[in-house]
Each structure stands twice: as structure tokens, then as C-alpha cells.
Coordinates of C-alpha atoms and ligand atoms in Angstrom, one line a residue:
X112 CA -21.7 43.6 -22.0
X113 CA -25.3 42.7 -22.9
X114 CA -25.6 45.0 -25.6
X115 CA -29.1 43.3 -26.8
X116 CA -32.2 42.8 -25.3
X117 CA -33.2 39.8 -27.3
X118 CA -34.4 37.6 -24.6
X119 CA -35.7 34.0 -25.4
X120 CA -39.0 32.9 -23.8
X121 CA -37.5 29.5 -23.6
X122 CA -33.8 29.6 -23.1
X123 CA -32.0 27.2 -25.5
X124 CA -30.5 24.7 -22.6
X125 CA -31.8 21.4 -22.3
X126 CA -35.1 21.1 -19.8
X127 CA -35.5 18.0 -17.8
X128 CA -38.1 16.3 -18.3
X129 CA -40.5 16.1 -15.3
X130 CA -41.1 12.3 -14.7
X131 CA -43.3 12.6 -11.7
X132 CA -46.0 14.5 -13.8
X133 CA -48.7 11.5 -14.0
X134 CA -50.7 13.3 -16.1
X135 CA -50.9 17.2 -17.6
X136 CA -53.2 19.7 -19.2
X137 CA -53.6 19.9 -22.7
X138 CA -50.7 22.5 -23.9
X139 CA -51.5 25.8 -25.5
X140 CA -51.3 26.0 -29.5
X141 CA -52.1 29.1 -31.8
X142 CA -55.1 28.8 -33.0
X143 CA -57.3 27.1 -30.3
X144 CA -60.0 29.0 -30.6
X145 CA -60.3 29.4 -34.1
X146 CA -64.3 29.2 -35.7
X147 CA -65.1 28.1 -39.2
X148 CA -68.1 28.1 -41.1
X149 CA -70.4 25.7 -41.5
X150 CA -72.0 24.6 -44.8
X151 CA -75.3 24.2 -43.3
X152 CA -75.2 27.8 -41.2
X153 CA -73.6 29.0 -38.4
X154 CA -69.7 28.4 -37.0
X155 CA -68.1 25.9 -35.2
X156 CA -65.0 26.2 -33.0
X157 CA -62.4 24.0 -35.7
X158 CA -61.6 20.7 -34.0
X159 CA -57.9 20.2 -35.8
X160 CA -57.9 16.4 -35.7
X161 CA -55.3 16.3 -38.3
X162 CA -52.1 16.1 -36.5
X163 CA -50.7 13.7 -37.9
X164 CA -50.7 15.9 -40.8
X165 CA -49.1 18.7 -39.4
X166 CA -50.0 19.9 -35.7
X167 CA -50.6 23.4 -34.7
X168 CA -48.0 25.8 -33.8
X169 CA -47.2 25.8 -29.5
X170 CA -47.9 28.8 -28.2
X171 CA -44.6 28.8 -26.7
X172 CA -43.2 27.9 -30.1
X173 CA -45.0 31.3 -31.7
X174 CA -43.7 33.6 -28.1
X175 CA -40.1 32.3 -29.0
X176 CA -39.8 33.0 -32.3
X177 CA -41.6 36.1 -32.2
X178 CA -39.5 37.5 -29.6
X179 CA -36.3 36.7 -31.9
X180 CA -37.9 38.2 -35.0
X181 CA -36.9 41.8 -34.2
X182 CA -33.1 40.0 -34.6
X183 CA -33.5 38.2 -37.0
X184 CA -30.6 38.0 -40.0
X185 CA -28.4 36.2 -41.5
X186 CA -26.5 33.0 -40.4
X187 CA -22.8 32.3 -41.1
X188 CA -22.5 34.8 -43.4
X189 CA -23.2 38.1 -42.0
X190 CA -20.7 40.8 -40.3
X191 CA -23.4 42.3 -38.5
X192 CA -24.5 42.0 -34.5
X193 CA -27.8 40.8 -35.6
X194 CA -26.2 37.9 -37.8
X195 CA -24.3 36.9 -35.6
X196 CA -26.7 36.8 -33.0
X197 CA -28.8 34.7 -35.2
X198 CA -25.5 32.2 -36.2
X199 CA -25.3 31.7 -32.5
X200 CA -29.1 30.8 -31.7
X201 CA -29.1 28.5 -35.1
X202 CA -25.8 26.6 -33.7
X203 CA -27.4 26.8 -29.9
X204 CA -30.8 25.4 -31.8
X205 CA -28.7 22.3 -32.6
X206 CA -27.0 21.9 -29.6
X207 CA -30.3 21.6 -28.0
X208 CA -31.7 18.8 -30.7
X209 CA -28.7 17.1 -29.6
X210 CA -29.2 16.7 -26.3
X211 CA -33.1 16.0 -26.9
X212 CA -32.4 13.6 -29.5
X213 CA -30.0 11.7 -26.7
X214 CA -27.1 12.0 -29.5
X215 CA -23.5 10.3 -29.0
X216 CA -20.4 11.2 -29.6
X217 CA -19.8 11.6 -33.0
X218 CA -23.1 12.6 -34.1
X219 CA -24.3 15.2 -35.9
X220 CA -27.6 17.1 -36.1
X221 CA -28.6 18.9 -39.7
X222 CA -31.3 21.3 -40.3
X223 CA -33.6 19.7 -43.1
X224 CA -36.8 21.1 -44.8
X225 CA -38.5 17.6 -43.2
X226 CA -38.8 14.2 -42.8
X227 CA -39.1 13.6 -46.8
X228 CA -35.9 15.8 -47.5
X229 CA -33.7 14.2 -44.2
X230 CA -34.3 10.4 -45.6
X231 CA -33.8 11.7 -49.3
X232 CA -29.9 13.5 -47.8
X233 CA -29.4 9.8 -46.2
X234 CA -30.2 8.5 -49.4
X235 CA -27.6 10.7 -51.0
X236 CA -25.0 9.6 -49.1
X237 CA -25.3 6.0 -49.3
X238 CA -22.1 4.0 -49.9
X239 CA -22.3 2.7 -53.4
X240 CA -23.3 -1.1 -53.5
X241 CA -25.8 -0.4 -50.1
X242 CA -28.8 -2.5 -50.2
X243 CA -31.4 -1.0 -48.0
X244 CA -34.8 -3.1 -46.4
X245 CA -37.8 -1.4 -45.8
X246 CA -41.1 -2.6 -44.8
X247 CA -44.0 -1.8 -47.2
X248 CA -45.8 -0.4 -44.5
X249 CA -44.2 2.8 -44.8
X250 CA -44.5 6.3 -45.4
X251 CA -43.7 7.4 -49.2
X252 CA -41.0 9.2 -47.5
X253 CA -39.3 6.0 -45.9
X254 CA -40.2 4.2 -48.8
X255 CA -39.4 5.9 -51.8
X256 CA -35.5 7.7 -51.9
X257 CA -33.2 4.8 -51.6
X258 CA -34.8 3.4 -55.2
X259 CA -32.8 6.1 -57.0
X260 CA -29.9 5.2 -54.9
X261 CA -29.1 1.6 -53.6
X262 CA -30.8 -1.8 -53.9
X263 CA -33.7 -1.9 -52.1
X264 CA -35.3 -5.6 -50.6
X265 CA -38.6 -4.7 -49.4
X266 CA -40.4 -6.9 -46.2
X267 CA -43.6 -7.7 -46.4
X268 CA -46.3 -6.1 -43.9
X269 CA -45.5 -7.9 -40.6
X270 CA -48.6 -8.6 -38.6
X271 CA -46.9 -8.4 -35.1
X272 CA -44.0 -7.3 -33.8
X273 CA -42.5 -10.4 -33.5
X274 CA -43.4 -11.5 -37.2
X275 CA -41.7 -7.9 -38.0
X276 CA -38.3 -8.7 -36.2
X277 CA -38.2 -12.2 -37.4
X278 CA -38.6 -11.2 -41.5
X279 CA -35.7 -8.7 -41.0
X280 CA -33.7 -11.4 -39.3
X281 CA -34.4 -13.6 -42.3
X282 CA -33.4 -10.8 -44.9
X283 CA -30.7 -9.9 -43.2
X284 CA -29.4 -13.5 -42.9
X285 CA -29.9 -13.8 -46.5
X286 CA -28.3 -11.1 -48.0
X287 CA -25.3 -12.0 -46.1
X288 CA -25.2 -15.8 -47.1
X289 CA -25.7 -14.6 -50.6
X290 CA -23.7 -11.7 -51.0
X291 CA -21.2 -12.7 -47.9
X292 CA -22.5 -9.2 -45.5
X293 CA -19.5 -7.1 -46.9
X294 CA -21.9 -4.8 -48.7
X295 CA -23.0 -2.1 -46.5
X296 CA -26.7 -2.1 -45.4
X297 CA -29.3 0.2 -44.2
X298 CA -32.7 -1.2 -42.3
X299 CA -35.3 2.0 -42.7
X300 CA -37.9 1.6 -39.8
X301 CA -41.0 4.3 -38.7
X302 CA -41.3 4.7 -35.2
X303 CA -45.2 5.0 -35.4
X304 CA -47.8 4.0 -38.4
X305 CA -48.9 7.5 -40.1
X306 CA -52.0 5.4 -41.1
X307 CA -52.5 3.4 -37.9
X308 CA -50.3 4.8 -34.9
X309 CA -49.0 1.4 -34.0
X310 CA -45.5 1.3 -32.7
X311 CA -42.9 -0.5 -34.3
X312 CA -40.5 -2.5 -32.6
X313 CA -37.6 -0.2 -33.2
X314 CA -34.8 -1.6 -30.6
X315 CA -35.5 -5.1 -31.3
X316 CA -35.0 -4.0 -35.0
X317 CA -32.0 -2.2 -34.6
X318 CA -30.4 -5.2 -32.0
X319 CA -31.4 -7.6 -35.5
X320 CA -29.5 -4.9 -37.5
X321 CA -26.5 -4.6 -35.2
X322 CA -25.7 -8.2 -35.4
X323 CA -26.3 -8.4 -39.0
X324 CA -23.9 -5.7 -39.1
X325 CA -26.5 -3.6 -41.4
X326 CA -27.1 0.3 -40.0
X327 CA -30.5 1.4 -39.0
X328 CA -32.3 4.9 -39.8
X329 CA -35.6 5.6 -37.7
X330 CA -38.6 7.2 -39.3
X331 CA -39.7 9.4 -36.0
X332 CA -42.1 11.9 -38.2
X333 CA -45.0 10.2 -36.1
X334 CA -43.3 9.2 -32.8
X335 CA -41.4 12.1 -31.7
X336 CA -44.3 14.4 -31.2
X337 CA -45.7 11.8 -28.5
X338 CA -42.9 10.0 -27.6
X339 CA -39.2 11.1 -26.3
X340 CA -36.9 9.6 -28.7
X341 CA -33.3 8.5 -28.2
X342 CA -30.7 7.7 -30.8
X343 CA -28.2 6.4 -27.8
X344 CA -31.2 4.3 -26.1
X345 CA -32.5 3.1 -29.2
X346 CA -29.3 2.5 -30.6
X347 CA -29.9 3.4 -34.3
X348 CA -27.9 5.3 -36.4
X349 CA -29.7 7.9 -37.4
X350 CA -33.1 9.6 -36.7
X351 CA -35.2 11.8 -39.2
X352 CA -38.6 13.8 -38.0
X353 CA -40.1 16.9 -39.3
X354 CA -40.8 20.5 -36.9
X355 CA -44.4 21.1 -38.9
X356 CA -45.5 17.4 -37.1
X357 CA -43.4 18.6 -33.9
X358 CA -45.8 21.6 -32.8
X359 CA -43.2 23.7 -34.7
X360 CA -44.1 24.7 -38.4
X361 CA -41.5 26.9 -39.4
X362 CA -40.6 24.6 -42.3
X363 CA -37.6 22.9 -40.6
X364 CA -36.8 19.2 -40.3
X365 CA -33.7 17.4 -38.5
X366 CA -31.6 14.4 -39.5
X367 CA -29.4 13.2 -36.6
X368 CA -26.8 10.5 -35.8
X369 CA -24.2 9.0 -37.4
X370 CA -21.3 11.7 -39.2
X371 CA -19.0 9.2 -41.2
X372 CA -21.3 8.5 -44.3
X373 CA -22.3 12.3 -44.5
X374 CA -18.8 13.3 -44.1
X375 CA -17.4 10.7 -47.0
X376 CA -19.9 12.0 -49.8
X377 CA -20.4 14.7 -51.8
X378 CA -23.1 17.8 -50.4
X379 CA -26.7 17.0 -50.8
X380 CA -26.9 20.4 -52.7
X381 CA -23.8 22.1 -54.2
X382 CA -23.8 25.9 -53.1
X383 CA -22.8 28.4 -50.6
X384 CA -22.1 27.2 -47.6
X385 CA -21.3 23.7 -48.5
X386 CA -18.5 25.1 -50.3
X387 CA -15.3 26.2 -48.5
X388 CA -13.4 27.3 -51.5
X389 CA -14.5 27.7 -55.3
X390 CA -12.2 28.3 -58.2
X391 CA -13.1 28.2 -61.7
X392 CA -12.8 24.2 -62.0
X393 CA -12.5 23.3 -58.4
X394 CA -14.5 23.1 -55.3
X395 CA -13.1 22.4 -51.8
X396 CA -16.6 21.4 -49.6
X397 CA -16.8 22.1 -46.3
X398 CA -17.1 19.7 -43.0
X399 CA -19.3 19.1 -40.6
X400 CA -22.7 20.2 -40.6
X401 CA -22.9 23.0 -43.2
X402 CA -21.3 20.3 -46.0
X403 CA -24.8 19.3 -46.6
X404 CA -26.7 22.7 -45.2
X405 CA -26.3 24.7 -48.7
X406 CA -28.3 27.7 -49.3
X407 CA -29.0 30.3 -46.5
X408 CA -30.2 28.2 -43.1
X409 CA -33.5 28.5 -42.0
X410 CA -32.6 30.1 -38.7
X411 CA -36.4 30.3 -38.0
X412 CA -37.1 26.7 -38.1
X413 CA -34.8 25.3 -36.3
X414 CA -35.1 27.7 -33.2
X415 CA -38.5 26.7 -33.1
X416 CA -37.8 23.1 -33.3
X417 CA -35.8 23.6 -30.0
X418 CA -38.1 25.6 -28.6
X419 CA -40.7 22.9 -29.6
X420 CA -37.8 20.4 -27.8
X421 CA -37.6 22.9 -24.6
X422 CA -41.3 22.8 -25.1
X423 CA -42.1 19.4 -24.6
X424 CA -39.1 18.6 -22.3
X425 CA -41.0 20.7 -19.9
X426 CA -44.1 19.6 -19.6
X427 CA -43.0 16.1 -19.3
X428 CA -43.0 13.8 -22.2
X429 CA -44.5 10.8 -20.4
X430 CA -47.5 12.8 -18.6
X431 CA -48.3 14.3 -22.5
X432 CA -48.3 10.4 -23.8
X433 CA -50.1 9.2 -20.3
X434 CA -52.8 12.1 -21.3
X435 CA -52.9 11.2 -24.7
X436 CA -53.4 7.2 -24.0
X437 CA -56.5 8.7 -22.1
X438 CA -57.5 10.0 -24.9
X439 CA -57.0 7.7 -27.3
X440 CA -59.0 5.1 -25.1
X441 CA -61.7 7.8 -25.1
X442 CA -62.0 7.8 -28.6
X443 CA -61.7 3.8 -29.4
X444 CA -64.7 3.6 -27.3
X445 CA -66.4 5.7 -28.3
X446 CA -65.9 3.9 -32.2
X447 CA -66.1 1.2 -30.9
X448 CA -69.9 1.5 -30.0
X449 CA -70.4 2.5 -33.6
X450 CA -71.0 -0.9 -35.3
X451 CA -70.5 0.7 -39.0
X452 CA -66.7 1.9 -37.9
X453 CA -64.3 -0.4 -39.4
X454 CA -60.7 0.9 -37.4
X455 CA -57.5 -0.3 -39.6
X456 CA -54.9 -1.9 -37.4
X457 CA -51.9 -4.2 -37.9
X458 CA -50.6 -5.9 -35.3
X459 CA -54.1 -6.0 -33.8
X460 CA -56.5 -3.6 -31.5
X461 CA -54.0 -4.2 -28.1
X462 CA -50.8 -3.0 -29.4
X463 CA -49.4 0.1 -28.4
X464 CA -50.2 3.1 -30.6
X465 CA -49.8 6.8 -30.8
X466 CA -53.1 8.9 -31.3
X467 CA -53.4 8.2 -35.2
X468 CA -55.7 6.2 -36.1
X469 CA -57.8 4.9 -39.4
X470 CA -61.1 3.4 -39.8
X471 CA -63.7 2.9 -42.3
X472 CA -67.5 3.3 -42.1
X473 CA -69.4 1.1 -44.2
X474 CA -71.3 2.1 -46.4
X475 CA -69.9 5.5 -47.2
X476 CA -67.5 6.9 -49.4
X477 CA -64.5 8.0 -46.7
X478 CA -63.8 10.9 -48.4
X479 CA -67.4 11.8 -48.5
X480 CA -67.6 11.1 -44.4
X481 CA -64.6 13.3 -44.1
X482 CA -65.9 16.0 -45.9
X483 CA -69.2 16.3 -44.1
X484 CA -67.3 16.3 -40.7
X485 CA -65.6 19.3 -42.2
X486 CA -68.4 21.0 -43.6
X487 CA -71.4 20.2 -41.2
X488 CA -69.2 19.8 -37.7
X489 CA -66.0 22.1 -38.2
X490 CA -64.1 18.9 -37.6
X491 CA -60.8 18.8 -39.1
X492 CA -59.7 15.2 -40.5
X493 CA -58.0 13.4 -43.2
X494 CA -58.8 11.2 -45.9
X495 CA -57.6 9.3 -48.5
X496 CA -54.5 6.6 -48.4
X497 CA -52.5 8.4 -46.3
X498 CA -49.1 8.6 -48.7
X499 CA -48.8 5.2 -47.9
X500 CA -50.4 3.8 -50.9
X501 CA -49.0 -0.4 -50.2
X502 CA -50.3 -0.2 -46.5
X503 CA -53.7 1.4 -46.6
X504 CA -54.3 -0.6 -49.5
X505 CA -53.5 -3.7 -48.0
X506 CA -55.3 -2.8 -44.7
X507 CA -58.5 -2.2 -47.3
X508 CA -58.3 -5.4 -48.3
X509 CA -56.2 -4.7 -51.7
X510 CA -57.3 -3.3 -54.6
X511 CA -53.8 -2.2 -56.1
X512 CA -55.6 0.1 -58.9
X513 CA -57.7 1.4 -56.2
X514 CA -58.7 5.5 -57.0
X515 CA -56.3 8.0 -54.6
X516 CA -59.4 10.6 -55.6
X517 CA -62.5 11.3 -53.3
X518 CA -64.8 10.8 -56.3
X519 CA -65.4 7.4 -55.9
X520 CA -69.0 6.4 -55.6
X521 CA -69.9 5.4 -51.5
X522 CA -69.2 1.7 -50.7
X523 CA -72.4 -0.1 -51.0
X524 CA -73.0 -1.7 -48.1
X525 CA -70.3 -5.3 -47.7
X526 CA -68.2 -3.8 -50.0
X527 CA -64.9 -2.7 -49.9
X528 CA -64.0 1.3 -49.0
X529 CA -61.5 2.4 -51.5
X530 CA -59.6 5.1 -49.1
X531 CA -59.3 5.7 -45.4
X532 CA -60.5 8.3 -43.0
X533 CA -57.7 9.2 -40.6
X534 CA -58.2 10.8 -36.8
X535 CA -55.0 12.3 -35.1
X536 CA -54.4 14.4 -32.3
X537 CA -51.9 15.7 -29.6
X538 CA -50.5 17.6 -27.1
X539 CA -52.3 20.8 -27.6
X540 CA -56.1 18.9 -28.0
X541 CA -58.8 19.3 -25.6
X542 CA -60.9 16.5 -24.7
X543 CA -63.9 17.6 -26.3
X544 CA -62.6 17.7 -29.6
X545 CA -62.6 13.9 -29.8
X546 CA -65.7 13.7 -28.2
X547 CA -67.7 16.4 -31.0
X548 CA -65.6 14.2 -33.2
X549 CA -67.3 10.8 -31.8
X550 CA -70.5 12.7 -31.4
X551 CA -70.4 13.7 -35.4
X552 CA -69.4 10.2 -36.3
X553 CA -72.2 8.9 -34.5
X554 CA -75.0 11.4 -35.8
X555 CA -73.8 11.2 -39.3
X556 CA -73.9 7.4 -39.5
X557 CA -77.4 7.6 -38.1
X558 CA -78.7 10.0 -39.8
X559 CA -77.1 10.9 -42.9
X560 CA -75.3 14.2 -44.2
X561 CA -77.1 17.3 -44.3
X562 CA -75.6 18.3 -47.6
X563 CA -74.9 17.2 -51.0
X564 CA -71.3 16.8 -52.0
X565 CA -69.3 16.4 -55.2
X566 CA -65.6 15.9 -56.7
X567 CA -63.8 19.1 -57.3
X568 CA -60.3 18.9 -58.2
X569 CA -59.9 15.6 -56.6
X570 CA -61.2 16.8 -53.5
X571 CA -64.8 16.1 -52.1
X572 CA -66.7 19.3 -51.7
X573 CA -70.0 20.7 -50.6
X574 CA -72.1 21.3 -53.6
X575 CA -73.1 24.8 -54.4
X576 CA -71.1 25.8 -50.8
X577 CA -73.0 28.8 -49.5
X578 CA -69.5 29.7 -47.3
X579 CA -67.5 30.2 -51.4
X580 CA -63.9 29.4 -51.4
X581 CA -62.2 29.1 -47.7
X582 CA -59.2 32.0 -47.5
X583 CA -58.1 34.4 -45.3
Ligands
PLP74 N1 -42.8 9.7 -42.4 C1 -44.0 9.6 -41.8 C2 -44.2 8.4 -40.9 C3 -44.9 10.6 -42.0 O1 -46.1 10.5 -41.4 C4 -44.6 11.7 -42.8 C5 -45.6 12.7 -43.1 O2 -46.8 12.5 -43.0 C6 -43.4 11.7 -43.4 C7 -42.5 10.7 -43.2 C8 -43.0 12.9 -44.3 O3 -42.9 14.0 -43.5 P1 -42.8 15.4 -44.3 O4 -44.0 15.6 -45.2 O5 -42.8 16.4 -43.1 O6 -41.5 15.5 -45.0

């Protein structure tokens, strides 16, 4: 009987990933073609160099879910075809995370709101006495839960990868000669810089956790949208990463691995679905999955998350990363023949990246820099310290009371740039968006902005913006 038509673009089995591919087209995202104003008159076509951000939707993301849309209801609690239907492609949605994110037995796969709220669950579940180590180079995200919940030993910024397996070795070793490695331990790690793309060394790391007998939790908000990522290759315990970074921004997030801590503590949230039976003084919380899934599932996001999977599987991960090197090598040229670009790194220009990447321009005020290549070039970017206050900070040279707000005056010349511009980009970006991009650096460093700008709310605006407020 197929009583319903609903017929998925992309069906929800894993794709294999096509390793011959050398290299690929850039893949279709909503919103290519999209013009903005500019300050200074006329439209641009918007180069979104923000991916890092959050990345545009795939196209094939946006057919999926709006071919399911006309089905859409509820999921595991509805009577009705429709919520059925939709329990089925939520629970086929994390089948095919699975298999994407390489899982082993015994894993699980749950349906966040994102990266921040996937490390805050693991940092609800901790063990009580864990002592977690985290480098300082972080993400807010990877940085921040486990203070309200364990001991935290934070590592110093490594400034190579070896220096970065090496420190954890030595913390490692410590806390077991002082506290005799009973205790259980957690070794947070990001796959890839938000503020400089640079890869981490995540399997030496999680070989140096493995025979410290600590666990290991990989930050993959930055490196699953360029690289595959494998919890059984890697061999970490868990994985976190966020759909809006993924090409899928349906507000949906996944934390994946290991199911014994989740399954020994109490629900992230207390609610429906967690719950398997609820008296007047007693709860009885559910297994599996849904124990710390409370609150209606977004059925939305996380069919586009394995669409996004399918997606990407199908193109070929490694000829998206071999076209994005390209790219990136493009672009570091092209800065690099700008003498007044400053690029942050921290284990030094040759080590492997994804396409994020920070820099400097002397002389201006980053957040002033950014905002002209918004308003004069249509060029999408970000600036600031990147939610990673310690590292950006550091990688300025380290004023610790440094100003998060774009008001600051422009760096005279020599001085010291209080924030960071940050350039991203991915699957779905042409080629000459990071060459406008270069091209704008270039022209504005020569010859100035073409517009006045001011402190608004914290934000850097055009003064007196001829365009008024940007909405819909
Ligand atoms: N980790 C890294 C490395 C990130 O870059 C980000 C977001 O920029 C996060 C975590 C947090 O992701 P989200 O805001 O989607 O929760």
C-alpha cells in the first residue's frame, strides 16, 4: 500500500561518497543570487563570506524539506498518518547521522538545538567528580558548560600540534599522579579554529586520552561542514556540530557517541517525552534517545540535517575540501600581496586549515573594515572576537580588557587592532566571491572608505544610511 505520495528528493539511506571526484562545482544554496543595496548607490550581488557563522541553506536541503512540509505533524505522539509519517522520517533522520557520523555500536545520535546546547547536554550528564581539560583556544561553546558542572584544568594555547598533544599528555599525567586517574575525565577538543580554521590534532588527542583513560568529546561545529567526520575512525567518544553551520538551518543540532553517561543521568530537560510515566510525586524517565529529547522534536531540523548528510555524501566530501583548498590558496594570495593584512594563525601559515580565516589590517578599526565591505561591496563578513574571547585576544597580542564593541577608534598605524575581521566560506561559494572579496580588500586599503561610519548599538554602521534599516 503506498497510501501517500510524500516522496523525498533525497531518500534517507546513506550515499557513498564519491572518492574519485578530484574536484567539483560549487553546490547550489538558496539564496545565490540574492542583491543588496549599497550605501554609496546601486546593488551588489551579496557575497555571504560568513559561513562560518552560519552557511546558507542547500538547495537540496530547501527541495527536501519542502516536499515533506505538506506532511508534516507531530512526532511520537500523534495517532494520525501524517504523525506517524513524520515519527518515521525523524527516526530515519537519525539513522542516517549515524551512519554519516561513522557511529559504533552502542552509540547514540540526539537531536539538539546546536553545537552550544549538545556540549551544554554532555555537560549535564557528567559523572560527579569529572574534571574536564580544554584548551583556551576554544569556542565559548566548548569552553564554557563544564564550569557549572565539573572541574575544569584549562591548556594553554598550543603553538603546534605537537606542543598541543604534548600539554594534554602532561595534564593528563598529572591529574592521575595527583588524584591516582580514578576520577572520570573528559578532554573537550574543536576539530577546526572558528577564528583561524586550523585543524587540530584530534586522533593524536584522543590516542593521549585513551591511554590516560580520560574520554574525549570533539567540537565538529567548524569541521564537519568541510571535512567527513568519524566518531569510529577518530575514536572519540562523542561528537557535537550544529545543522545552521551544516548547509541545514532549520535550528537542529546533533550530539553523537557514547550512550552510558546519557543513559545513567537525569534528562537534560524534564518534560514530555523524557518522561515515561508521571504520578503526582514520581517520574519514571524514559531510555534511549527521547530521555534527553523533551518537548516536541524538531522533525524539521533534523530531516534537513540528513538531507544536508545525503547532501554532502553525494557530491563527495573530499572533491568539496580539494575545491575548497583551491580556494582557500586563492584567497591567501591574494592577502598575501596586501602588505597591511595581518592573517591570525596558530600553529603557523602551513598548517592545514578549513576556509575560516582572520586577519587584521593595520591601521583600521576591523569592525570599521568590515562594515564598509558590507555597505560599499555587498560583501558579507564578520567581525569582532569571534566568541572566543582568550584566543582572538591572544592572537591580537593581549589586551584582556580589550572592547567586544565596534566603536573603538581605528588602530593608528603600529598599534594593536582590538578585534578581528573573519572571512569564511564553503561548499555552495563561487570563486568570485573571494576574488570581489580580495578585490574590495585591496581598493579599500588603498583608497579609503567611501562613507562615514559610526557605533550604533554596538555595531558599526553607515552614517546617515541612505538604504534605512535592512528588513524584508
Ligand atoms: N563551536 C565552534 C567551533 C563554533 O564555531 C560555534 C559557532 O560558531 C559553536 C561551537 C557554537 O555553535 P552554535 O552557535 O550553533 O551552537
Amino acid at each position: 500500500m503506498t497510501a501517500v505520495a510524500f516522496a523525498p528528493v533525497s531518500p534517507l539511506s546513506p550515499a557513498e561518497t564519491d572518492a574519485s571526484n578530484s574536484t567539483c562545482a560549487p553546490l547550489a544554496v538558496v539564496g545565490r543570487d540574492v542583491r543588496v543595496p549599497l550605501v554609496t548607490g546601486g546593488e551588489a550581488e551579496y557575497a555571504a563570506l560568513d559561513y562560518a557563522a552560519s552557511a546558507p541553506c542547500l538547495q537540496r536541503v530547501w527541495d527536501d524539506v519542502s516536499a515533506y512540509l505538506p506532511y508534516y505533524g507531530s512526532v511520537h505522539r500523534g495517532a494520525g498518518y501524517l504523525s506517524q509519517l513524520s515519527t518515521d522520517l525523524y527516526e530515519r533522520s537519525r539513522t542516517t547521522v549515524a551512519e554519516y557520523l561513522g557511529t559504533r555500536v552502542g552509540d547514540v545520535v540526539l537531536f539538539t538545538r546546536g553545537t552550544t546546547d549538545s556540549l551544554n547536554l554532555l555537560a549535564s550528564v557528567l559523572p560527579s567528580a569529572t574534571r574536564v581539560f580544554v584548551f583556551e583556544t576554544e569556542h565559548h561553546a566548548a569552553l564554557l558548560p563544564w564550569r557549572r558542572t565539573a572541574d575544569v584544568t584549562h591548556l594553554a594555547a598550543p603553538s603546534s600540534h605537537a606542543e598541543a598533544v604534548a600539554s594534554l599528555d602532561a595534564a593528563l599525567a598529572a591529574d592521575a599522579d595527583e588524584h591516582g586517574g580514578d576520577r572520570p575525565r573528559l578532554v573537550c577538543v574543536t576539530g577546526a579554529s572558528n577564528v583561524t580554521g586550523e585543524l587540530f590534532p584530534v586522533r593524536e588527542l584522543a590516542q593521549v586520552a585513551r591511554r590516560h583513560g580520560a574520554r574525549i568529546v570533539l567540537d565538529a561545529a567548524q569541521l564537519a561542514p568541510h571535512h567527513a567526520v568519524s566518531l569510529a575512525e577518530l575514536d572519540v567518544d562523542w561528537v557535537a556540530f550544529s545543522g545552521h553551520k551544516l548547509y541545514a538551518p532549520f535550528g537542529a543540532g546533533v550530539l553523537a557517541g557514547r550512550g552510558d553517561w546519557l543513559a545513567d543521568a537525569e534528562p537534560y530537560l524534564a518534560g514530555g517525552g523524557a518522561s515515561r510515566s508521571v504520578t503526582a510525586d514520581a517520574v519514571e524517565w524514559n531510555t534511549g534517545p527521547a530521555r534527553h529529547e523533551a518537548g516536541s522534536p524538531n522533525v524539521i531540523g533534523a530531516y534537513a540535517i540528513a538531507s544536508a548528510c545525503r547532501a554532502l555524501s553525494e557530491a563527495g566530501l573530499d572533491a568539496l575540501a580539494a575545491r575548497e583548498d583551491a580556494l582557500l590558496a586563492r584567497l591567501r594570495a591574494g592577502l598575501a600581496g596586501i602588505p597591511e593584512v595581518r592573517t591570525l594563525d596558530l600553529f603557523g601559515p602551513e598548517s592545514a586549515r578549513v576556509s575560516v580565516l582572520s586577519f587584521v589590517v593595520e591601521g583600521w578599526n576591523s569592525s570599521r573594515f568590515a562594515a564598509a565591505l558590507s555597505a560599499e561591496y555587498g560583501i558579507g563578513v564578520r567581525d569582532g572576537l569571534f566568541c572566543a574571547h582568550p584566543l582572538v585576544r591572544r592572537l591580537l597580542g593581549g589586551r584582556a580588557d580589550a572592547p567586544t564593541e565596534c566603536g573603538a577608534p581605528d588602530a593608528p598605524s603600529g598599534e594593536q587592532n582590538l578585534n578581528a575581521i573573519r572571512v569564511s566560506f564553503g561548499a555552495g561559494t563561487p570563486d568570485e566571491h573571494v576574488d570581489r572579496f580580495v578585490g574590495a580588500v585591496r581598493e579599500l586599503v588603498r583608497r579609503g572608505a567611501k562613507w562615514t561610519y559610526r557605533t550604533d548599538g554596538g555595531r558599526c554602521v553607515p552614517e546617515s544610511d541612505p538604504r534605512g534599516p535592512a528588513r524584508l
